[in-house]
Amino acid sequence: MFTAAVLGSAGYTGQETIDRLLAHPSLEAVALGSDSLAGLPASALDPRLNGDRPPFVTNPEAAASGADVLFLCLDHDEAATFAPPPGAVVVDLSPAHRLADPAVARLWYGDGAGEAWSYGLPELWPPHGPLVANPGCYATAALLALAPVAGVIDTAVVDGKSGVSGAGRALKPGSHAGAVLENLAPYAVGGHRHAPEMAQQLGFPVCFVAHLLPVRRGLLVTCYVESEAELRPLLEAAYWASDVVRVLPEGTAPELARVQGTDAAEIGVFEDGATGTAIVICAIDNLGKGAAGQAVQNANLALGLPETEGLRLQGVLV
Amino acid sequence: MFTAAVLGSAGYTGQETIDRLLAHPSLEAVALGSDSLAGLPASALDPRLNGDRPPFVTNPEAAASGADVLFLCLDHDEAATFAPPPGAVVVDLSPAHRLADPAVARLWYGDGAGEAWSYGLPELWPPHGPLVANPGCYATAALLALAPVAGVIDTAVVDGKSGVSGAGRALKPGSHAGAVLENLAPYAVGGHRHAPEMAQQLGFPVCFVAHLLPVRRGLLVTCYVESEAELRPLLEAAYWASDVVRVLPEGTAPELARVQGTDAAEIGVFEDGATGTAIVICAIDNLGKGAAGQAVQNANLALGLPETEGLRLQGVLV
Amino acid sequence: MFTAAVLGSAGYTGQETIDRLLAHPSLEAVALGSDSLAGLPASALDPRLNGDRPPFVTNPEAAASGADVLFLCLDHDEAATFAPPPGAVVVDLSPAHRLADPAVARLWYGDGAGEAWSYGLPELWPPHGPLVANPGCYATAALLALAPVAGVIDTAVVDGKSGVSGAGRALKPGSHAGAVLENLAPYAVGGHRHAPEMAQQLGFPVCFVAHLLPVRRGLLVTCYVESEAELRPLLEAAYWASDVVRVLPEGTAPELARVQGTDAAEIGVFEDGATGTAIVICAIDNLGKGAAGQAVQNANLALGLPETEGLRLQGVLV
Amino acid sequence: MFTAAVLGSAGYTGQETIDRLLAHPSLEAVALGSDSLAGLPASALDPRLNGDRPPFVTNPEAAASGADVLFLCLDHDEAATFAPPPGAVVVDLSPAHRLADPAVARLWYGDGAGEAWSYGLPELWPPHGPLVANPGCYATAALLALAPVAGVIDTAVVDGKSGVSGAGRALKPGSHAGAVLENLAPYAVGGHRHAPEMAQQLGFPVCFVAHLLPVRRGLLVTCYVESEAELRPLLEAAYWASDVVRVLPEGTAPELARVQGTDAAEIGVFEDGATGTAIVICAIDNLGKGAAGQAVQNANLALGLPETEGLRLQGVLV
């Protein structure tokens, strides 16, 4: 049994990480950190967290808890300056430590950019060492779709659509339900923060546009690529042994509803009849495989635990 | 004052056409045809249609009503074999008469393909003659975005997203609310019926993928194109005088919510910072500019009325 | 032609009031006040407000514009202390001036309670004098359902359900889309601010519970009453001449979708087969008949204009 | 280890029952029956059901499988005439066997009414004998709220709101997403089939109205009762030892989002400040505690297994 602490428990990714820890057979949550909730019982976050859960402590107290693994669910500028306790595994769910080129990092995150940690996307790049940068949600989906075929393409169009929880729990005009319901809103068009992550890992830039869906959770990317090669065998070879990523049979497209509430991913591969363009579609839950689920998966690997322990690999069937 | 008849009143496009006719100062609905509702009062379709509205008649009776303009809101195989009354303007909202190449038409619609009528998309190709094929909803949005720049590009990726009313009122598993709510579902990937319409009007094929949104109405296409030329001036030149299509200022993206319930369109133009790809986004209401609104606009032109008479050009502001 | 000014244009009710004014044949918006938007063009609020709309001014400037009618779309504490310009009609959309009993007003609104103005719900209590308190959205629906039968009942259960725009555009945790989508949340259970309005106008208290729906706009109340009398004739008698309120035929229930985006109301009357309890259901748009539409209706009456001029009495049919 | 068979796997309740069985440590699904899917692999229902799941068989084949427990997820007229195999536990999720009074049963279900089986709502009436009638979804929520206080009240108003999956997967106009999204629709007002279930178990009739919410799953009832007694202690006493039903602390109301995807229930108790009416609110997932979860709970009890084995008692936290 290893011990775990969460910093930034009150946000969506913190809450989802707690959710995974509560069901994890080999990780025990010993400190739930939140500067806004410190001193309150766990039920202050959610009435379902009753009983014998530990009360919230401050983030510094959680950091000093001596836990074997720390999950940083903080803003990127807080995560950038966080000093990892010696010997601990630290998984950062913020973008602070994802970009290896300091100039690129500063361009997108300014002073909030930290040094690069191991970019941990287990199916493609398992983490090495105790400091792990957890990928962005859009980047995770795009990389799952494109990295296995990166050798036979040289760019891609990535059209992304995400539920509102991807924008976090902070109150913003664009996350007000009156702006989200019965709407579809493209955002950060021409320059989204997850694009440089994709480029770094693929080795070439992609054209990425994000759209906000009127759904609570879930994310889907539709990727368009030109290639002489057949892509399906490359994708099937990449994931045939995975319990997390399912390559769907020919003719079946991923759907948000089948991955919501889970840490799994679905991939579909198609060829356009009119232009021959290849279409690779990937669906994940932005809070699962796109955040907390992947963070636990990375922690499992860094601690030497079975990779998928504690993950939610199947949601309710309807 | 001209007289109008609707055939197929019970479907979404029929109902929306009635909606426009009721508010039209120069068109009077004299016959509402529906084989399923014939004999019933107008309120059988919707309790708001009370008072002195004419009761429903059969579709053949509506066709024989002597109206100056007929709106065909029928399935494409019924529309394909419809015999236009001499002298009447006929606007077909189905896909039966859109494709000029009989081989292509048969490929997509089989025996339900009719001969080509005038493809009427008023801002780009005003209808000529009394028989008008009203464009498809996805095609309308993609063509508004791409036709003005077709001279400086040679293909495009068109990523489309539509509300469920685009699939019609017929009961299908994919339109069941349990399959639509909190979901996003790509469909007809690799071969959608609106793609050949786009290709026909642009002169080159495009790669088009459609996605079903959990919204009642509204449609948005995100188009990706490569071009040496600057696209914004071409789009602004195409629409500066239009009361229907708004090219938004730099940095502003179209949103579904601003066109829902209207016959207007919004276009945004962007350049991707990472790849230089141009991004043209167009939002319409699939039942407005994408169907009934455009049908009335076409009818206005065919009858010599002011182009936008009776259109809903602005929805509620929130 | 009368002139109108809006104070507090940036909120939902302000925006909807502007919407109604733009389409009003006898009211011209001469000053759009907003302390947060002052100095910016009208398009800063919404890209659809382009062209020759006046730019925003401060709220005090709008108040001093000399307009014939002022619409106060302010917080209740600002409205409570607002000094009406002599000779102007002032319609207050906040709750500041609704409650006649100062003790009750202070109990619910503290120092933000103003003196009582004429409570203007045109079908039931047309406004008298130039200072008009516009009813709350829930109160409007409940009173439309219950006031015509108040003589034959002595209490009621009012179960209310509203879209998120009823909570305003201010950023609150409960209005975050992540808290609203795929959810239903009862709120202010046991003590909601609109309950004393209902009691004041009915002459007896009611038990009212509000629930937040995952919809953008629209509100429905289901009212349960015990009575020896038959209620349908009383309701039909109250509204037979109204262009705003429709009493639906037996067996037909109101639906949100039919009143969204409009200033109309639907009422349905039923008897429970198991208990004999009478059920009166009323649906309105919380921003239409529940706010801006009723405000314009009140202004029309106060200015001597036709009551429904400029109102949106029918939305799109689908 | 016991064996289980599902009849009617293709509907929502069948699919959810399969979902529970796949995670159940002591029940093994040995036969998945579906007349429409017979012969197809499990993945024909959902791509997530891959691998070594048994293929579908006909419903009669599933009935003859010799399984220890059969879950009937059939239409009520099929369930009414189903002949239970000797020795098997049978849990009927349809309404066929819920009503004890044959006259009442015939009134609501006509020839589709079967004889009464043990009405199994474990927290209130654990099943006795091998033939169990699983309660309706609305009835479950209303009875959880009202049965513990039935001794101190003599009627109630029950205002129910449910997601669309409560109406089943069959294609009906009212379940079309175009009729559900951005809408709220009261239905079966004055006479809903679950009302006689409530009356039978409570011993007095209640006034029940159902409303269709624009959500995929989840159900909430707001119950209004008059009583001299304090209700909270009675409810807390009824459920203090339950792992399924949570009575929330004072001031906290149940929310759909916290029970979706689970087999748990939340109850809140309030007193109305204006009238003294007591308000008891209960939220469940209509497919969980309202159907498949409760069916598995009943099966556990009938088989002598731990009551909550295989249940989903906590959903994702966000």
mmCIF file of C-alpha atoms in Angstrom, chain C residues 15-233:
data_model
loop_
_atom_site.group_PDB
_atom_site.id
_atom_site.type_symbol
_atom_site.label_atom_id
_atom_site.label_comp_id
_atom_site.label_asym_id
_atom_site.label_seq_id
_atom_site.Cartn_x
_atom_site.Cartn_y
_atom_site.Cartn_z
ATOM 1 C CA GLN C 15 -30.219 42.614 -23.023
ATOM 2 C CA GLU C 16 -33.711 41.219 -23.508
ATOM 3 C CA THR C 17 -35.248 44.641 -22.957
ATOM 4 C CA ILE C 18 -32.978 46.078 -25.652
ATOM 5 C CA ASP C 19 -34.089 43.205 -27.863
ATOM 6 C CA ARG C 20 -37.743 44.171 -27.447
ATOM 7 C CA LEU C 21 -37.033 47.881 -27.948
ATOM 8 C CA LEU C 22 -35.225 47.279 -31.241
ATOM 9 C CA ALA C 23 -38.383 45.742 -32.662
ATOM 10 C CA HIS C 24 -40.844 48.163 -31.055
ATOM 11 C CA PRO C 25 -42.681 50.399 -33.493
ATOM 12 C CA SER C 26 -43.426 53.148 -30.948
ATOM 13 C CA LEU C 27 -40.463 53.078 -28.572
ATOM 14 C CA GLU C 28 -37.014 54.218 -29.595
ATOM 15 C CA ALA C 29 -33.991 53.280 -27.515
ATOM 16 C CA VAL C 30 -32.132 56.546 -27.083
ATOM 17 C CA ALA C 31 -29.795 55.593 -24.253
ATOM 18 C CA LEU C 32 -28.314 52.220 -23.336
ATOM 19 C CA GLY C 33 -26.830 52.497 -19.860
ATOM 20 C CA SER C 34 -24.231 50.173 -18.411
ATOM 21 C CA ASP C 35 -21.518 51.141 -15.991
ATOM 22 C CA SER C 36 -19.352 48.262 -17.184
ATOM 23 C CA LEU C 37 -19.802 48.890 -20.921
ATOM 24 C CA ALA C 38 -19.945 52.723 -20.944
ATOM 25 C CA GLY C 39 -18.003 54.159 -23.856
ATOM 26 C CA LEU C 40 -18.106 50.971 -25.880
ATOM 27 C CA PRO C 41 -20.158 50.466 -29.044
ATOM 28 C CA ALA C 42 -23.371 48.433 -28.845
ATOM 29 C CA SER C 43 -21.571 45.549 -30.572
ATOM 30 C CA ALA C 44 -19.444 45.092 -27.437
ATOM 31 C CA LEU C 45 -22.482 43.450 -25.852
ATOM 32 C CA ASP C 46 -23.304 41.297 -28.857
ATOM 33 C CA PRO C 47 -21.962 41.270 -32.416
ATOM 34 C CA ARG C 48 -25.535 41.387 -33.684
ATOM 35 C CA LEU C 49 -25.935 44.914 -32.271
ATOM 36 C CA ASN C 50 -24.014 46.573 -35.031
ATOM 37 C CA GLY C 51 -24.714 49.400 -37.387
ATOM 38 C CA ASP C 52 -26.244 52.571 -36.053
ATOM 39 C CA ARG C 53 -27.044 51.542 -32.490
ATOM 40 C CA PRO C 54 -26.066 54.176 -29.907
ATOM 41 C CA PRO C 55 -22.913 53.407 -27.884
ATOM 42 C CA PHE C 56 -23.258 52.591 -24.192
ATOM 43 C CA VAL C 57 -23.327 55.363 -21.621
ATOM 44 C CA THR C 58 -23.134 55.149 -17.849
ATOM 45 C CA ASN C 59 -26.307 54.352 -15.954
ATOM 46 C CA PRO C 60 -26.546 57.905 -14.545
ATOM 47 C CA GLU C 61 -26.197 59.295 -18.075
ATOM 48 C CA ALA C 62 -28.980 56.982 -19.245
ATOM 49 C CA ALA C 63 -31.128 58.115 -16.315
ATOM 50 C CA ALA C 64 -30.552 61.724 -17.314
ATOM 51 C CA SER C 65 -31.247 61.138 -20.996
ATOM 52 C CA GLY C 66 -34.708 62.628 -20.778
ATOM 53 C CA ALA C 67 -36.243 59.452 -22.126
ATOM 54 C CA ASP C 68 -40.004 59.028 -21.720
ATOM 55 C CA VAL C 69 -39.564 55.589 -20.143
ATOM 56 C CA LEU C 70 -36.713 54.100 -18.132
ATOM 57 C CA PHE C 71 -36.219 50.368 -17.703
ATOM 58 C CA LEU C 72 -34.286 49.566 -14.524
ATOM 59 C CA CYS C 73 -32.394 46.297 -15.065
ATOM 60 C CA LEU C 74 -30.243 46.818 -11.990
ATOM 61 C CA ASP C 75 -29.551 44.921 -8.800
ATOM 62 C CA HIS C 76 -32.324 45.469 -6.289
ATOM 63 C CA ASP C 77 -30.225 47.563 -3.960
ATOM 64 C CA GLU C 78 -29.337 49.960 -6.774
ATOM 65 C CA ALA C 79 -32.955 50.081 -7.898
ATOM 66 C CA ALA C 80 -34.176 50.691 -4.349
ATOM 67 C CA THR C 81 -32.357 53.996 -4.107
ATOM 68 C CA PHE C 82 -32.886 55.156 -7.670
ATOM 69 C CA ALA C 83 -34.533 58.577 -7.895
ATOM 70 C CA PRO C 84 -37.078 58.609 -10.739
ATOM 71 C CA PRO C 85 -36.786 61.667 -13.001
ATOM 72 C CA PRO C 86 -39.938 63.788 -12.807
ATOM 73 C CA GLY C 87 -42.434 62.956 -15.506
ATOM 74 C CA ALA C 88 -40.798 59.754 -16.649
ATOM 75 C CA VAL C 89 -42.368 56.305 -16.617
ATOM 76 C CA VAL C 90 -40.038 53.946 -14.737
ATOM 77 C CA VAL C 91 -40.384 50.172 -14.916
ATOM 78 C CA ASP C 92 -38.242 48.364 -12.351
ATOM 79 C CA LEU C 93 -37.371 44.781 -13.291
ATOM 80 C CA SER C 94 -35.676 44.153 -9.931
ATOM 81 C CA PRO C 95 -37.584 43.106 -6.788
ATOM 82 C CA ALA C 96 -36.869 46.418 -5.002
ATOM 83 C CA HIS C 97 -40.343 47.913 -5.265
ATOM 84 C CA ARG C 98 -42.650 44.896 -5.301
ATOM 85 C CA LEU C 99 -43.540 44.336 -1.660
ATOM 86 C CA ALA C 100 -46.044 46.663 -0.030
ATOM 87 C CA ASP C 101 -45.414 45.699 3.587
ATOM 88 C CA PRO C 102 -42.142 47.334 4.649
ATOM 89 C CA ALA C 103 -41.510 44.667 7.286
ATOM 90 C CA VAL C 104 -41.849 41.877 4.774
ATOM 91 C CA ALA C 105 -39.714 43.756 2.267
ATOM 92 C CA ARG C 106 -36.966 44.292 4.834
ATOM 93 C CA LEU C 107 -37.118 40.653 5.863
ATOM 94 C CA TRP C 108 -36.305 39.489 2.333
ATOM 95 C CA TYR C 109 -34.241 42.349 0.936
ATOM 96 C CA GLY C 110 -32.831 44.151 3.985
ATOM 97 C CA ASP C 111 -31.609 47.617 3.199
ATOM 98 C CA GLY C 112 -32.094 46.839 -0.472
ATOM 99 C CA ALA C 113 -35.864 47.099 -0.081
ATOM 100 C CA GLY C 114 -37.446 50.181 -1.622
ATOM 101 C CA GLU C 115 -40.919 51.580 -1.186
ATOM 102 C CA ALA C 116 -43.737 49.861 -3.016
ATOM 103 C CA TRP C 117 -44.582 50.867 -6.577
ATOM 104 C CA SER C 118 -47.548 49.756 -8.627
ATOM 105 C CA TYR C 119 -47.282 45.968 -9.048
ATOM 106 C CA GLY C 120 -47.874 45.605 -12.763
ATOM 107 C CA LEU C 121 -49.025 42.265 -14.082
ATOM 108 C CA PRO C 122 -51.211 43.542 -16.915
ATOM 109 C CA GLU C 123 -53.687 40.668 -17.285
ATOM 110 C CA LEU C 124 -54.411 40.770 -13.537
ATOM 111 C CA TRP C 125 -53.307 44.119 -12.152
ATOM 112 C CA PRO C 126 -52.572 46.717 -14.832
ATOM 113 C CA PRO C 127 -50.108 49.324 -13.602
ATOM 114 C CA HIS C 128 -51.401 52.640 -12.318
ATOM 115 C CA GLY C 129 -49.182 55.686 -12.243
ATOM 116 C CA PRO C 130 -45.719 56.136 -13.738
ATOM 117 C CA LEU C 131 -43.744 53.976 -11.272
ATOM 118 C CA VAL C 132 -44.157 50.275 -11.984
ATOM 119 C CA ALA C 133 -42.720 47.245 -10.186
ATOM 120 C CA ASN C 134 -42.351 44.418 -12.688
ATOM 121 C CA PRO C 135 -43.199 41.032 -11.064
ATOM 122 C CA GLY C 136 -40.704 38.238 -10.505
ATOM 123 C CA CYS C 137 -40.570 35.440 -13.044
ATOM 124 C CA TYR C 138 -41.807 32.656 -10.757
ATOM 125 C CA ALA C 139 -44.419 34.992 -9.279
ATOM 126 C CA THR C 140 -45.688 35.871 -12.746
ATOM 127 C CA ALA C 141 -46.270 32.242 -13.674
ATOM 128 C CA ALA C 142 -47.788 31.311 -10.319
ATOM 129 C CA LEU C 143 -50.082 34.322 -10.289
ATOM 130 C CA LEU C 144 -51.259 33.757 -13.857
ATOM 131 C CA ALA C 145 -52.194 30.223 -12.762
ATOM 132 C CA LEU C 146 -53.689 31.024 -9.364
ATOM 133 C CA ALA C 147 -55.046 34.578 -9.207
ATOM 134 C CA PRO C 148 -58.160 33.861 -11.301
ATOM 135 C CA VAL C 149 -59.083 31.054 -8.889
ATOM 136 C CA ALA C 150 -57.946 32.744 -5.672
ATOM 137 C CA GLY C 151 -61.541 33.240 -4.597
ATOM 138 C CA VAL C 152 -62.212 29.530 -4.413
ATOM 139 C CA ILE C 153 -58.980 28.242 -2.846
ATOM 140 C CA ASP C 154 -57.112 29.134 0.316
ATOM 141 C CA THR C 155 -53.612 27.856 -0.319
ATOM 142 C CA ALA C 156 -51.536 26.084 -2.974
ATOM 143 C CA VAL C 157 -48.418 24.078 -3.569
ATOM 144 C CA VAL C 158 -46.352 25.697 -6.328
ATOM 145 C CA ASP C 159 -43.599 23.500 -7.753
ATOM 146 C CA GLY C 160 -41.442 25.694 -9.995
ATOM 147 C CA LYS C 161 -38.768 24.795 -12.542
ATOM 148 C CA SER C 162 -36.659 27.398 -14.337
ATOM 149 C CA GLY C 163 -33.860 27.685 -16.854
ATOM 150 C CA VAL C 164 -30.533 29.084 -15.719
ATOM 151 C CA SER C 165 -31.005 32.570 -17.141
ATOM 152 C CA GLY C 166 -33.451 33.156 -14.295
ATOM 153 C CA ALA C 167 -30.465 33.337 -11.967
ATOM 154 C CA GLY C 168 -28.924 36.149 -13.972
ATOM 155 C CA ARG C 169 -25.659 36.527 -15.819
ATOM 156 C CA ALA C 170 -23.572 37.052 -12.675
ATOM 157 C CA LEU C 171 -21.006 34.292 -12.186
ATOM 158 C CA LYS C 172 -22.044 31.938 -9.377
ATOM 159 C CA PRO C 173 -21.073 28.324 -8.670
ATOM 160 C CA GLY C 174 -24.660 27.213 -9.185
ATOM 161 C CA SER C 175 -24.795 28.752 -12.669
ATOM 162 C CA HIS C 176 -21.561 27.110 -13.876
ATOM 163 C CA ALA C 177 -22.464 24.803 -16.748
ATOM 164 C CA GLY C 178 -20.718 21.938 -14.985
ATOM 165 C CA ALA C 179 -23.284 22.264 -12.189
ATOM 166 C CA VAL C 180 -26.288 22.721 -14.469
ATOM 167 C CA LEU C 181 -25.898 20.266 -17.364
ATOM 168 C CA GLU C 182 -27.474 16.827 -16.833
ATOM 169 C CA ASN C 183 -28.609 17.988 -13.415
ATOM 170 C CA LEU C 184 -31.754 19.136 -11.640
ATOM 171 C CA ALA C 185 -31.177 21.116 -8.474
ATOM 172 C CA PRO C 186 -33.834 22.293 -6.028
ATOM 173 C CA TYR C 187 -32.787 25.610 -4.467
ATOM 174 C CA ALA C 188 -33.838 28.003 -1.736
ATOM 175 C CA VAL C 189 -36.113 25.205 -0.519
ATOM 176 C CA GLY C 190 -38.316 26.387 2.306
ATOM 177 C CA GLY C 191 -37.832 30.096 1.650
ATOM 178 C CA HIS C 192 -37.657 31.657 -1.811
ATOM 179 C CA ARG C 193 -37.906 35.412 -2.396
ATOM 180 C CA HIS C 194 -40.762 35.127 -4.831
ATOM 181 C CA ALA C 195 -43.035 33.448 -2.286
ATOM 182 C CA PRO C 196 -43.973 36.669 -0.454
ATOM 183 C CA GLU C 197 -44.867 38.288 -3.800
ATOM 184 C CA MET C 198 -47.265 35.471 -4.497
ATOM 185 C CA ALA C 199 -48.764 35.705 -1.023
ATOM 186 C CA GLN C 200 -49.186 39.472 -1.255
ATOM 187 C CA GLN C 201 -51.110 39.299 -4.510
ATOM 188 C CA LEU C 202 -53.164 36.203 -3.678
ATOM 189 C CA GLY C 203 -54.036 37.125 -0.129
ATOM 190 C CA PHE C 204 -52.796 33.839 1.329
ATOM 191 C CA PRO C 205 -49.418 32.116 1.562
ATOM 192 C CA VAL C 206 -48.382 29.305 -0.781
ATOM 193 C CA CYS C 207 -45.754 26.602 -0.447
ATOM 194 C CA PHE C 208 -43.250 27.266 -3.227
ATOM 195 C CA VAL C 209 -40.154 25.256 -4.194
ATOM 196 C CA ALA C 210 -37.845 26.230 -7.078
ATOM 197 C CA HIS C 211 -35.745 23.842 -9.172
ATOM 198 C CA LEU C 212 -32.957 24.734 -11.598
ATOM 199 C CA LEU C 213 -33.383 23.065 -15.006
ATOM 200 C CA PRO C 214 -30.603 22.339 -17.492
ATOM 201 C CA VAL C 215 -32.116 24.722 -20.048
ATOM 202 C CA ARG C 216 -31.100 28.222 -21.040
ATOM 203 C CA ARG C 217 -34.492 29.858 -20.716
ATOM 204 C CA GLY C 218 -38.079 29.076 -19.852
ATOM 205 C CA LEU C 219 -39.992 28.461 -16.632
ATOM 206 C CA LEU C 220 -42.878 26.206 -15.668
ATOM 207 C CA VAL C 221 -44.904 26.019 -12.470
ATOM 208 C CA THR C 222 -47.091 23.085 -11.499
ATOM 209 C CA CYS C 223 -49.678 24.273 -8.980
ATOM 210 C CA TYR C 224 -51.699 21.926 -6.786
ATOM 211 C CA VAL C 225 -54.906 23.212 -5.214
ATOM 212 C CA GLU C 226 -57.950 21.851 -3.426
ATOM 213 C CA SER C 227 -61.263 23.342 -4.384
ATOM 214 C CA GLU C 228 -64.925 22.476 -4.590
ATOM 215 C CA ALA C 229 -65.303 24.728 -7.598
ATOM 216 C CA GLU C 230 -64.424 23.933 -11.194
ATOM 217 C CA LEU C 231 -61.362 25.967 -12.106
ATOM 218 C CA ARG C 232 -61.258 25.800 -15.898
ATOM 219 C CA PRO C 233 -64.171 28.230 -16.461
#
